[in-house]
């Protein structure tokens, strides 16, 4: 099995009079993000991280802003293309981690919803999606939203490996069959990592 990592970054300026879309969610706010598409800064960073992980270029390679077809496009379309590139390269997502940087709106109250929306769009579990938020303190960028994303991919079993495992299972005992199944799908359930409480006691950090 081989693994790959990817990293993506994106930024968009806030603009009055347009809806705010983050992670495929319509978020209640007085302004939205300006962009050729729907301006979904989080999905753009995730899309670039996925494409980067399989050395497939970036979002602009596939969807140039000069192409009027993508004007106002839902960014889930871009994400879907990146997922197809990942699958074509023979990989699947292990987990992703993200950081949103914006002064407003507050992300913490919607972080759970964001995680579920992103997980649904990626076809992974919410426990495999990290959503973290920062304010752009000291940067003078309160009119901008930024997003960073890292992804980890692992290779899918090759057709030859699958055949080999199937042959082993046919010849083997139930115990061996279970080992094969574990080898195919066996990943630790990371849902427990999606905890909503602080992992340490902040009172200790005064
Ligand atoms: Mg963008």
mmCIF file of C-alpha atoms and ligand atoms in Angstrom:
data_model
loop_
_atom_site.group_PDB
_atom_site.id
_atom_site.type_symbol
_atom_site.label_atom_id
_atom_site.label_comp_id
_atom_site.label_asym_id
_atom_site.label_seq_id
_atom_site.Cartn_x
_atom_site.Cartn_y
_atom_site.Cartn_z
ATOM 1 C CA UNK A 1 0.000 0.000 0.000
ATOM 2 C CA UNK A 2 1.309 3.477 -0.788
ATOM 3 C CA UNK A 3 0.234 6.807 0.618
ATOM 4 C CA UNK A 4 0.234 10.360 -0.739
ATOM 5 C CA UNK A 5 -0.377 13.732 0.849
ATOM 6 C CA UNK A 6 -1.787 16.876 -0.693
ATOM 7 C CA UNK A 7 -2.060 20.517 0.353
ATOM 8 C CA UNK A 8 -4.408 23.224 -0.874
ATOM 9 C CA UNK A 9 -4.955 26.916 -0.167
ATOM 10 C CA UNK A 10 -7.501 29.446 -1.379
ATOM 11 C CA UNK A 11 -8.763 32.934 -0.596
ATOM 12 C CA UNK A 12 -11.741 35.051 -1.625
ATOM 13 C CA UNK A 13 -12.827 38.580 -0.716
ATOM 14 C CA UNK A 14 -16.174 39.232 0.962
ATOM 15 C CA UNK A 15 -18.780 41.046 -1.115
ATOM 16 C CA UNK A 16 -22.233 42.308 -0.132
ATOM 17 C CA UNK A 17 -25.282 40.991 -1.937
ATOM 18 C CA UNK A 18 -24.119 37.440 -2.646
ATOM 19 C CA UNK A 19 -24.897 34.299 -0.619
ATOM 20 C CA UNK A 20 -22.122 32.900 1.587
ATOM 21 C CA UNK A 21 -21.336 29.282 0.667
ATOM 22 C CA UNK A 22 -18.756 27.368 2.726
ATOM 23 C CA UNK A 23 -18.140 23.636 2.424
ATOM 24 C CA UNK A 24 -21.254 23.315 0.257
ATOM 25 C CA UNK A 25 -23.394 24.914 2.985
ATOM 26 C CA UNK A 26 -25.376 28.140 2.674
ATOM 27 C CA UNK A 27 -24.260 30.103 5.743
ATOM 28 C CA UNK A 28 -26.323 32.943 7.224
ATOM 29 C CA UNK A 29 -24.242 36.156 6.879
ATOM 30 C CA UNK A 30 -24.540 39.732 5.606
ATOM 31 C CA UNK A 31 -21.954 39.115 2.837
ATOM 32 C CA UNK A 32 -20.812 36.296 0.594
ATOM 33 C CA UNK A 33 -17.550 35.537 -1.192
ATOM 34 C CA UNK A 34 -16.745 37.082 -4.542
ATOM 35 C CA UNK A 35 -15.634 34.637 -7.207
ATOM 36 C CA UNK A 36 -16.153 33.350 -10.707
ATOM 37 C CA UNK A 37 -17.914 30.300 -9.241
ATOM 38 C CA UNK A 38 -19.923 30.264 -5.998
ATOM 39 C CA UNK A 39 -16.744 31.375 -4.145
ATOM 40 C CA UNK A 40 -16.678 28.334 -1.837
ATOM 41 C CA UNK A 41 -13.200 28.919 -0.435
ATOM 42 C CA UNK A 42 -13.182 25.685 1.589
ATOM 43 C CA UNK A 43 -14.164 23.381 -1.291
ATOM 44 C CA UNK A 44 -11.581 25.098 -3.518
ATOM 45 C CA UNK A 45 -8.784 24.404 -1.002
ATOM 46 C CA UNK A 46 -9.937 20.781 -0.636
ATOM 47 C CA UNK A 47 -10.138 20.367 -4.428
ATOM 48 C CA UNK A 48 -6.566 21.638 -4.823
ATOM 49 C CA UNK A 49 -5.299 19.387 -2.017
ATOM 50 C CA UNK A 50 -6.863 16.333 -3.719
ATOM 51 C CA UNK A 51 -5.497 17.248 -7.157
ATOM 52 C CA UNK A 52 -2.076 17.998 -5.676
ATOM 53 C CA UNK A 53 -1.969 14.655 -3.868
ATOM 54 C CA UNK A 54 -2.146 12.809 -7.220
ATOM 55 C CA UNK A 55 -0.022 15.397 -9.117
ATOM 56 C CA UNK A 56 -2.987 16.291 -11.322
ATOM 57 C CA UNK A 57 -2.493 20.053 -11.467
ATOM 58 C CA UNK A 58 -4.848 22.467 -9.755
ATOM 59 C CA UNK A 59 -8.405 23.732 -9.916
ATOM 60 C CA UNK A 60 -7.442 26.332 -12.577
ATOM 61 C CA UNK A 61 -6.102 23.555 -14.841
ATOM 62 C CA UNK A 62 -9.538 21.984 -15.023
ATOM 63 C CA UNK A 63 -11.788 25.010 -14.541
ATOM 64 C CA UNK A 64 -10.100 28.196 -15.828
ATOM 65 C CA UNK A 65 -11.898 31.406 -14.746
ATOM 66 C CA UNK A 66 -11.727 32.480 -18.408
ATOM 67 C CA UNK A 67 -14.241 29.724 -19.241
ATOM 68 C CA UNK A 68 -17.762 31.155 -18.936
ATOM 69 C CA UNK A 69 -19.192 27.664 -18.302
ATOM 70 C CA UNK A 70 -18.005 27.884 -14.683
ATOM 71 C CA UNK A 71 -19.543 31.275 -13.947
ATOM 72 C CA UNK A 72 -21.597 30.835 -10.779
ATOM 73 C CA UNK A 73 -20.885 27.077 -10.777
ATOM 74 C CA UNK A 74 -21.423 25.043 -7.603
ATOM 75 C CA UNK A 75 -17.942 24.170 -6.330
ATOM 76 C CA UNK A 76 -19.100 20.606 -5.623
ATOM 77 C CA UNK A 77 -18.661 20.107 -9.397
ATOM 78 C CA UNK A 78 -14.936 20.933 -9.032
ATOM 79 C CA UNK A 79 -14.646 18.639 -6.031
ATOM 80 C CA UNK A 80 -16.287 15.778 -7.932
ATOM 81 C CA UNK A 81 -13.701 16.108 -10.712
ATOM 82 C CA UNK A 82 -10.866 15.992 -8.158
ATOM 83 C CA UNK A 83 -12.409 12.858 -6.599
ATOM 84 C CA UNK A 84 -12.495 11.232 -10.039
ATOM 85 C CA UNK A 85 -8.797 12.083 -10.523
ATOM 86 C CA UNK A 86 -7.988 10.494 -7.155
ATOM 87 C CA UNK A 87 -9.939 7.319 -8.042
ATOM 88 C CA UNK A 88 -8.374 7.161 -11.516
ATOM 89 C CA UNK A 89 -4.914 7.372 -9.942
ATOM 90 C CA UNK A 90 -5.894 4.371 -7.771
ATOM 91 C CA UNK A 91 -6.234 6.117 -4.411
ATOM 92 C CA UNK A 92 -8.864 6.817 -1.773
ATOM 93 C CA UNK A 93 -9.056 9.378 1.006
ATOM 94 C CA UNK A 94 -7.853 8.417 4.491
ATOM 95 C CA UNK A 95 -8.654 11.787 6.062
ATOM 96 C CA UNK A 96 -8.555 15.520 5.452
ATOM 97 C CA UNK A 97 -7.784 18.407 7.773
ATOM 98 C CA UNK A 98 -8.695 22.038 7.143
ATOM 99 C CA UNK A 99 -8.239 25.512 8.609
ATOM 100 C CA UNK A 100 -10.637 28.343 7.795
ATOM 101 C CA UNK A 101 -9.291 31.857 8.402
ATOM 102 C CA UNK A 102 -11.908 34.626 8.590
ATOM 103 C CA UNK A 103 -12.969 37.344 10.993
ATOM 104 C CA UNK A 104 -16.695 36.708 10.499
ATOM 105 C CA UNK A 105 -18.935 34.762 10.646
ATOM 106 C CA UNK A 106 -17.953 32.580 13.590
ATOM 107 C CA UNK A 107 -17.260 29.053 12.351
ATOM 108 C CA UNK A 108 -17.373 27.169 15.661
ATOM 109 C CA UNK A 109 -21.231 27.127 15.871
ATOM 110 C CA UNK A 110 -21.453 25.574 12.383
ATOM 111 C CA UNK A 111 -18.294 23.420 12.463
ATOM 112 C CA UNK A 112 -20.283 20.191 13.028
ATOM 113 C CA UNK A 113 -22.611 20.945 10.107
ATOM 114 C CA UNK A 114 -19.635 21.869 7.918
ATOM 115 C CA UNK A 115 -17.895 18.615 8.774
ATOM 116 C CA UNK A 116 -20.980 16.606 7.823
ATOM 117 C CA UNK A 117 -21.466 18.517 4.574
ATOM 118 C CA UNK A 118 -17.817 18.096 3.514
ATOM 119 C CA UNK A 119 -17.823 14.418 4.525
ATOM 120 C CA UNK A 120 -20.984 13.830 2.465
ATOM 121 C CA UNK A 121 -19.480 15.540 -0.592
ATOM 122 C CA UNK A 122 -16.270 13.505 -0.252
ATOM 123 C CA UNK A 123 -18.028 10.199 0.515
ATOM 124 C CA UNK A 124 -16.127 9.771 3.801
ATOM 125 C CA UNK A 125 -17.115 9.813 7.472
ATOM 126 C CA UNK A 126 -17.437 13.055 9.484
ATOM 127 C CA UNK A 127 -14.744 11.629 11.780
ATOM 128 C CA UNK A 128 -12.372 11.744 8.809
ATOM 129 C CA UNK A 129 -12.844 15.498 8.317
ATOM 130 C CA UNK A 130 -11.112 18.150 10.438
ATOM 131 C CA UNK A 131 -12.591 21.670 10.457
ATOM 132 C CA UNK A 132 -10.669 24.293 12.386
ATOM 133 C CA UNK A 133 -11.116 28.060 12.445
ATOM 134 C CA UNK A 134 -8.878 31.055 13.050
ATOM 135 C CA UNK A 135 -9.356 34.813 12.825
ATOM 136 C CA UNK A 136 -6.837 36.693 10.646
ATOM 137 C CA UNK A 137 -5.473 38.477 13.688
ATOM 138 C CA UNK A 138 -2.724 40.959 12.902
ATOM 139 C CA UNK A 139 -3.030 40.462 9.137
ATOM 140 C CA UNK A 140 -5.467 43.294 8.390
ATOM 141 C CA UNK A 141 -7.465 40.880 6.252
ATOM 142 C CA UNK A 142 -10.908 41.024 7.876
ATOM 143 C CA UNK A 143 -12.497 41.468 4.411
ATOM 144 C CA UNK A 144 -11.047 38.145 3.187
ATOM 145 C CA UNK A 145 -11.787 34.448 3.805
ATOM 146 C CA UNK A 146 -8.954 31.941 3.498
ATOM 147 C CA UNK A 147 -8.852 28.152 3.682
ATOM 148 C CA UNK A 148 -6.034 25.638 4.014
ATOM 149 C CA UNK A 149 -6.406 21.889 3.550
ATOM 150 C CA UNK A 150 -4.224 18.813 3.826
ATOM 151 C CA UNK A 151 -5.324 15.362 2.644
ATOM 152 C CA UNK A 152 -3.914 11.897 3.121
ATOM 153 C CA UNK A 153 -4.600 9.242 0.476
ATOM 154 C CA UNK A 154 -3.912 5.522 0.447
ATOM 155 C CA UNK A 155 -3.707 3.270 -2.589
ATOM 156 C CA UNK A 156 -6.599 1.010 -3.504
ATOM 157 C CA UNK A 157 -5.743 -2.697 -3.860
ATOM 158 C CA UNK A 158 -4.732 -3.491 -7.459
ATOM 159 C CA UNK A 159 -6.943 -5.894 -9.484
ATOM 160 C CA UNK A 160 -4.133 -8.511 -9.189
ATOM 161 C CA UNK A 161 -4.039 -8.130 -5.415
ATOM 162 C CA UNK A 162 -7.818 -8.479 -5.238
ATOM 163 C CA UNK A 163 -7.686 -11.668 -7.359
ATOM 164 C CA UNK A 164 -4.933 -13.052 -5.172
ATOM 165 C CA UNK A 165 -6.916 -12.328 -2.022
ATOM 166 C CA UNK A 166 -10.082 -13.876 -3.508
ATOM 167 C CA UNK A 167 -8.151 -17.024 -4.413
ATOM 168 C CA UNK A 168 -6.739 -17.229 -0.903
ATOM 169 C CA UNK A 169 -10.205 -16.800 0.563
ATOM 170 C CA UNK A 170 -11.625 -19.606 -1.602
ATOM 171 C CA UNK A 171 -8.945 -22.003 -0.427
ATOM 172 C CA UNK A 172 -8.855 -20.884 3.178
ATOM 173 C CA UNK A 173 -10.692 -21.221 6.446
ATOM 174 C CA UNK A 174 -13.177 -18.712 7.847
ATOM 175 C CA UNK A 175 -10.396 -17.243 9.915
ATOM 176 C CA UNK A 176 -8.293 -16.627 6.818
ATOM 177 C CA UNK A 177 -11.326 -15.170 5.036
ATOM 178 C CA UNK A 178 -11.799 -12.694 7.874
ATOM 179 C CA UNK A 179 -8.139 -11.718 7.577
ATOM 180 C CA UNK A 180 -8.636 -11.081 3.860
ATOM 181 C CA UNK A 181 -11.739 -8.960 4.470
ATOM 182 C CA UNK A 182 -9.833 -7.051 7.145
ATOM 183 C CA UNK A 183 -7.049 -6.487 4.632
ATOM 184 C CA UNK A 184 -9.523 -5.135 2.083
ATOM 185 C CA UNK A 185 -11.643 -2.863 4.204
ATOM 186 C CA UNK A 186 -9.846 -2.937 7.516
ATOM 187 C CA UNK A 187 -9.295 0.562 8.644
ATOM 188 C CA UNK A 188 -9.581 1.724 12.172
ATOM 189 C CA UNK A 189 -12.867 3.475 12.756
ATOM 190 C CA UNK A 190 -11.806 7.070 13.227
ATOM 191 C CA UNK A 191 -15.256 8.288 14.258
ATOM 192 C CA UNK A 192 -14.114 8.389 17.852
ATOM 193 C CA UNK A 193 -11.571 11.033 16.834
ATOM 194 C CA UNK A 194 -14.377 13.386 15.878
ATOM 195 C CA UNK A 195 -14.826 14.394 19.489
ATOM 196 C CA UNK A 196 -16.521 17.658 20.296
ATOM 197 C CA UNK A 197 -14.774 18.356 23.600
ATOM 198 C CA UNK A 198 -11.341 19.798 24.166
ATOM 199 C CA UNK A 199 -8.740 17.009 24.278
ATOM 200 C CA UNK A 200 -7.018 18.789 27.161
ATOM 201 C CA UNK A 201 -8.075 20.902 30.118
ATOM 202 C CA UNK A 202 -7.629 24.512 29.059
ATOM 203 C CA UNK A 203 -7.623 25.578 32.732
ATOM 204 C CA UNK A 204 -4.108 24.172 32.843
ATOM 205 C CA UNK A 205 -2.920 26.613 30.206
ATOM 206 C CA UNK A 206 -3.288 29.921 32.041
HETATM 207 MG MG1 LIG B 1 -11.184 29.955 -5.230
#
